[in-house]
Short mmCIF file of C-alpha atoms in Angstrom, two decimals:
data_model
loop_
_atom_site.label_atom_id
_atom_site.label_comp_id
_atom_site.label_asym_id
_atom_site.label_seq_id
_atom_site.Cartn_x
_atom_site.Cartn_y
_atom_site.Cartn_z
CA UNK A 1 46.34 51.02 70.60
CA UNK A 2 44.21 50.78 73.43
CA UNK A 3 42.73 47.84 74.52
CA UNK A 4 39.14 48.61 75.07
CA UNK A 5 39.28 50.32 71.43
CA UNK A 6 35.64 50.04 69.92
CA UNK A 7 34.95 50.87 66.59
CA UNK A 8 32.10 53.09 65.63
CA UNK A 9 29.56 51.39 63.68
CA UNK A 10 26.04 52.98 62.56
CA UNK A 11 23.35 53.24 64.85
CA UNK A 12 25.76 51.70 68.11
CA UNK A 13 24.64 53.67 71.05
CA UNK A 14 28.45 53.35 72.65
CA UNK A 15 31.95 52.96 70.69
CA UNK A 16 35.27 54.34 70.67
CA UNK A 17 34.86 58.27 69.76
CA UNK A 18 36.57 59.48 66.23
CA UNK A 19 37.62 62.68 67.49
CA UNK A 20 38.51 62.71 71.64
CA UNK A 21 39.32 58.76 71.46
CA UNK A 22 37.16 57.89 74.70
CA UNK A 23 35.02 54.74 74.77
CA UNK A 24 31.89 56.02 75.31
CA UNK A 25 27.87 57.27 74.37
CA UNK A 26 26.58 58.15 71.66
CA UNK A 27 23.60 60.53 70.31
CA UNK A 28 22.30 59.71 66.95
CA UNK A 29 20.28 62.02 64.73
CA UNK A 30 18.87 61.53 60.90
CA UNK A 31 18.41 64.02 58.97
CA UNK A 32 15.42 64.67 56.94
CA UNK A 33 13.59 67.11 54.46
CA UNK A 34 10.18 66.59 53.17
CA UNK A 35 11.18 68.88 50.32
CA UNK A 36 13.41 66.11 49.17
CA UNK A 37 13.11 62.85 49.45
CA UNK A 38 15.92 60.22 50.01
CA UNK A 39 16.03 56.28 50.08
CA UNK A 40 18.82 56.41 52.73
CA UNK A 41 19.21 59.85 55.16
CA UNK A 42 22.07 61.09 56.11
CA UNK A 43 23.09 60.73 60.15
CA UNK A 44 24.54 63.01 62.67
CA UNK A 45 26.54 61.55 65.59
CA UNK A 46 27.29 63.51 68.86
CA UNK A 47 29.66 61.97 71.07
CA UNK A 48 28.19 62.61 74.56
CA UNK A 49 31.61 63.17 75.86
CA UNK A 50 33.50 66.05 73.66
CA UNK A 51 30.38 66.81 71.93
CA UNK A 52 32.04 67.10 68.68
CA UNK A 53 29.56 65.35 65.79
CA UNK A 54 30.17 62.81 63.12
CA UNK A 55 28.29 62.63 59.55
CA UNK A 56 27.05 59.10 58.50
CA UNK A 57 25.84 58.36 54.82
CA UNK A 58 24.98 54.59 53.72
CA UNK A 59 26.27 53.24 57.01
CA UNK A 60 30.15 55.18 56.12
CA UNK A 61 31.12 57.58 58.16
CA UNK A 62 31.84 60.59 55.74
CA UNK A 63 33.28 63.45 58.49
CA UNK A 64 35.83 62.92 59.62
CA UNK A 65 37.11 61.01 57.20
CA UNK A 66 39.19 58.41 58.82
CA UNK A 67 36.09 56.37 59.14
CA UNK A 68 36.26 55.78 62.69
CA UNK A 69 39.99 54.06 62.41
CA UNK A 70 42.38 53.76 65.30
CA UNK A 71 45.46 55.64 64.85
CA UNK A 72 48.53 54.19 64.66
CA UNK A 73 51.00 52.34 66.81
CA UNK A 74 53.79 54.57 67.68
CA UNK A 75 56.43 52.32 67.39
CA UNK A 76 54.91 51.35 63.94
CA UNK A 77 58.46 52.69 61.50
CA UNK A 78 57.49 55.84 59.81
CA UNK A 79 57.01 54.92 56.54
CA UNK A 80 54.55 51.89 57.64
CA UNK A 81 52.46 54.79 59.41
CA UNK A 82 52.12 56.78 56.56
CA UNK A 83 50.66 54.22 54.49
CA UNK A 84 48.70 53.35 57.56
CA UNK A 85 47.19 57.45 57.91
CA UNK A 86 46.83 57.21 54.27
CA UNK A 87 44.63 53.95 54.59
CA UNK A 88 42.86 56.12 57.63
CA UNK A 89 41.97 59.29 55.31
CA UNK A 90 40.36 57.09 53.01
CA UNK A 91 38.43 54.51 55.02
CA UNK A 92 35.53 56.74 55.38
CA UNK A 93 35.15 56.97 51.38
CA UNK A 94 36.49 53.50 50.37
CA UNK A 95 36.82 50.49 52.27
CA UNK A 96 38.72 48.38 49.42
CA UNK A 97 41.13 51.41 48.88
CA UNK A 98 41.62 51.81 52.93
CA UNK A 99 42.27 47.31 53.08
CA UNK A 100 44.46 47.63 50.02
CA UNK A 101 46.99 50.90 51.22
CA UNK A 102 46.78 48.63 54.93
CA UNK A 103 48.33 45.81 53.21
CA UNK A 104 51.10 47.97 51.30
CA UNK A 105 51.64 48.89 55.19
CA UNK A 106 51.92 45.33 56.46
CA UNK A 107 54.23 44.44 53.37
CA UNK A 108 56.28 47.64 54.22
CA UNK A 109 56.98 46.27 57.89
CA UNK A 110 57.87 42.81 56.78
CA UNK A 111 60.66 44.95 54.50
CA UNK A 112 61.58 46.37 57.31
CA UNK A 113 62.19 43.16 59.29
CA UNK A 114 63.53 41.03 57.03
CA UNK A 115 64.70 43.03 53.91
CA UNK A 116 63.96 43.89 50.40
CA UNK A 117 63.13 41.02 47.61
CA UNK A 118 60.39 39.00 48.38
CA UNK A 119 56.70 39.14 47.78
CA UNK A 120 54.39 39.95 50.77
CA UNK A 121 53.66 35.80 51.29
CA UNK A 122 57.31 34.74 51.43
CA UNK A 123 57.87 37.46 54.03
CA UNK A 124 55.34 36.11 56.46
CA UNK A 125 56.54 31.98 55.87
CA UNK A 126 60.56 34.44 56.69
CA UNK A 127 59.42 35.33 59.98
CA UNK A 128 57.71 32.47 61.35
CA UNK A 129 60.68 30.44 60.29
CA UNK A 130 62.42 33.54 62.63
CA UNK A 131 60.00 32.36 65.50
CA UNK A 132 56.76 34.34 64.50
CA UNK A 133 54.18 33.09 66.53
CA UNK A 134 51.60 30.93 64.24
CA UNK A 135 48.54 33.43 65.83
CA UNK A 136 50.69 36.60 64.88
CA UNK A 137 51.15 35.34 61.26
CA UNK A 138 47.43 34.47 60.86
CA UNK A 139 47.01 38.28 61.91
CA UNK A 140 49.19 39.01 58.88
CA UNK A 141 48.06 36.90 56.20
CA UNK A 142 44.17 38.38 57.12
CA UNK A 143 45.86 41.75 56.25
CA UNK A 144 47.26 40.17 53.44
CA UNK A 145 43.86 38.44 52.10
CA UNK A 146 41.70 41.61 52.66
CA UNK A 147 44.16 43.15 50.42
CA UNK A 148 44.14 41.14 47.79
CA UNK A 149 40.57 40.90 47.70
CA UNK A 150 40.28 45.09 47.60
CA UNK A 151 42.78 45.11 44.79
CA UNK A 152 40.91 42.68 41.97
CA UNK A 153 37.12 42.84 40.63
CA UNK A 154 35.66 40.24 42.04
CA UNK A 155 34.61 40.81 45.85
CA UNK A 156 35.38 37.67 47.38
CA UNK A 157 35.10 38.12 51.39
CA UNK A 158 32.25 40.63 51.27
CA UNK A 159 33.65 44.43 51.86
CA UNK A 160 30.43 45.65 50.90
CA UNK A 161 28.29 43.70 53.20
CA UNK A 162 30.55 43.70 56.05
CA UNK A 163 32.19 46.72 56.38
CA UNK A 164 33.24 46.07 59.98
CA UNK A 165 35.77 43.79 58.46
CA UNK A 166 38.26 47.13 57.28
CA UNK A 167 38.00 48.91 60.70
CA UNK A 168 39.23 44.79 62.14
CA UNK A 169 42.40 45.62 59.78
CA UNK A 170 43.53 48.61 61.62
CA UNK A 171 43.06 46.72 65.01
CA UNK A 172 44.95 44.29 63.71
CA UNK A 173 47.85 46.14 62.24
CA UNK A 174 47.92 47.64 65.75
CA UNK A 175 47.99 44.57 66.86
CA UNK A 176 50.99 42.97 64.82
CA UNK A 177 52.74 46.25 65.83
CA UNK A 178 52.69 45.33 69.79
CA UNK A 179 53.47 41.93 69.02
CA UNK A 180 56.63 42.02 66.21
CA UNK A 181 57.91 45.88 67.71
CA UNK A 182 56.39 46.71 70.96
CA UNK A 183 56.38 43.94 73.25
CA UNK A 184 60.39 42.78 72.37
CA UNK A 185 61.24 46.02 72.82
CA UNK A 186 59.60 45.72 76.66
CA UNK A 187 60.99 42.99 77.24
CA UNK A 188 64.43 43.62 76.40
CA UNK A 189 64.32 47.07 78.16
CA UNK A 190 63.16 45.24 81.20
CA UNK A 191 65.99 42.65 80.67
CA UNK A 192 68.53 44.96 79.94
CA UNK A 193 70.27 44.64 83.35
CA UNK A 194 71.41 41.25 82.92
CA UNK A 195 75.23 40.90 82.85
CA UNK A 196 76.99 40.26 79.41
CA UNK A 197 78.49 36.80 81.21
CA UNK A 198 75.06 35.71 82.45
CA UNK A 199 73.71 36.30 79.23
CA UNK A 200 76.76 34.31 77.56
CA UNK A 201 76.12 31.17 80.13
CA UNK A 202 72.35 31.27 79.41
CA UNK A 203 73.12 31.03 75.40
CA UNK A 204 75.13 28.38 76.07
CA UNK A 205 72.95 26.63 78.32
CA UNK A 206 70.26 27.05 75.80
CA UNK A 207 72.72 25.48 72.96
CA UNK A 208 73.37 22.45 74.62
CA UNK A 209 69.45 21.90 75.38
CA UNK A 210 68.63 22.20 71.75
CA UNK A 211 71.43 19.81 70.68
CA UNK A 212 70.34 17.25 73.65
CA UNK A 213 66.76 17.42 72.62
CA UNK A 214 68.02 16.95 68.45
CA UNK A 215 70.09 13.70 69.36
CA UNK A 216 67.60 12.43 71.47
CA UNK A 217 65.15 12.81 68.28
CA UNK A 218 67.85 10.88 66.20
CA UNK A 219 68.30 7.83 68.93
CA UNK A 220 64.72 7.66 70.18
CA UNK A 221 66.13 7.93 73.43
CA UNK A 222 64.75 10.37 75.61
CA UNK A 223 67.18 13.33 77.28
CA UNK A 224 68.05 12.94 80.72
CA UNK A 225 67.39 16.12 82.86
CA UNK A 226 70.69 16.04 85.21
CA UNK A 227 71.49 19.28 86.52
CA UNK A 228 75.26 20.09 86.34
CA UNK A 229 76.94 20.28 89.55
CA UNK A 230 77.71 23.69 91.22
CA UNK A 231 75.34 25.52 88.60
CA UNK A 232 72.68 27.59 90.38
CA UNK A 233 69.22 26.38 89.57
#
């Protein structure tokens, strides 16, 4: 996902275009007809760059129907995506439908991470005991929440009034994509040329810190940093 993503919201003179994907102006048009009249009107939107238009009804965007919503990581697994372009063809028509099928998607990665038999909850207290960072899993359980709250009666976070809050789900599925999938897989490409025996030293190296730093927790007594002799720094 790009960074400077921006999604389109009624009446914003720039935002991230549905159709050519470029950040940029936007030409707004409401439609009316004295012949019959309407409370709310519906709203053309022409991108100033590819020209192409988008319809607006009740502050959704009806055409096209992904409501505005990023598309996915690539290096999202395919199953997760398709529940993610499901949750994309809907968002224009139903916000609670689009947060619910984007949680199914976040509990679909965490299946692929950690495995099958556990509820979407235990999966994200699995990974940060893995190392998640605490700001990734709060990206998570907000996927999680929004969910929740589409999938029951009672509106408790405010879909209705705040329907900025879906199109913040796709960012941040996006986002938990770079993070869990993405970025690793950088770095370890861009580690890749370290040597098998240099990687064995550095595990070990990293063993005997951790078991240092638990004794010292035991004894109160604070680890001694003495470099071993002959070791390059």
């Amino acid at each position: 996902m790009e960074e400077d993503y921006s999604p389109p919201r009624e009446d914003e003179e720039y935002f991230t275009c549905p159709h050519c994907g470029v950040f940029g102006e936007q030409q707004w048009e409401e439609l009316t007809s004295g012949e019959f009249p309407l409370e709310n009107h519906p709203k053309l939107c022409r991108c100033w760059r590819c020209k192409r238009i988008s319809l607006w009804f009740g502050g959704l965007m009806i055409i096209p129907a992904t409501g505005g919503a990023p598309p996915p990581s690539p290096d999202l697994p395919e199953s997760v995506r398709a529940d993610y372009d499901e949750a994309r063809a809907v968002a224009g028509r139903s916000r609670r439908a689009a947060a619910a099928l984007l949680r199914v998607a976040v509990e679909n990665l965490c299946i692929h991470l950690n495995g099958p038999q556990r509820n979407l909850d235990e999966h994200i207290g699995l990974l940060v005991a893995k190392g998640l960072a605490e700001e990734t899993a709060e990206m998570f359980d907000a996927v999680r929440l929004v969910g929740n709250n589409a999938a029951h009666p009672i509106d408790r976070i405010g879909l209705d009034e705040r329907p900025e809050i879906v199109q913040t789900l796709f960012w941040l599925v996006n986002e938990i994509a770079r993070d869990v999938i993405t970025r690793p897989k950088q770095r370890a490409a861009a580690t890749a040329w370290i040597p098998p025996e240099e990687r064995a030293r550095i595990a070990a190296r990293n063993r005997k810190a951790i078991e240092k730093l638990e004794r010292s927790r035991d004894t109160g007594v604070e680890p001694t940093d003495v470099p071993d002799q002959g070791k390059d720094a």
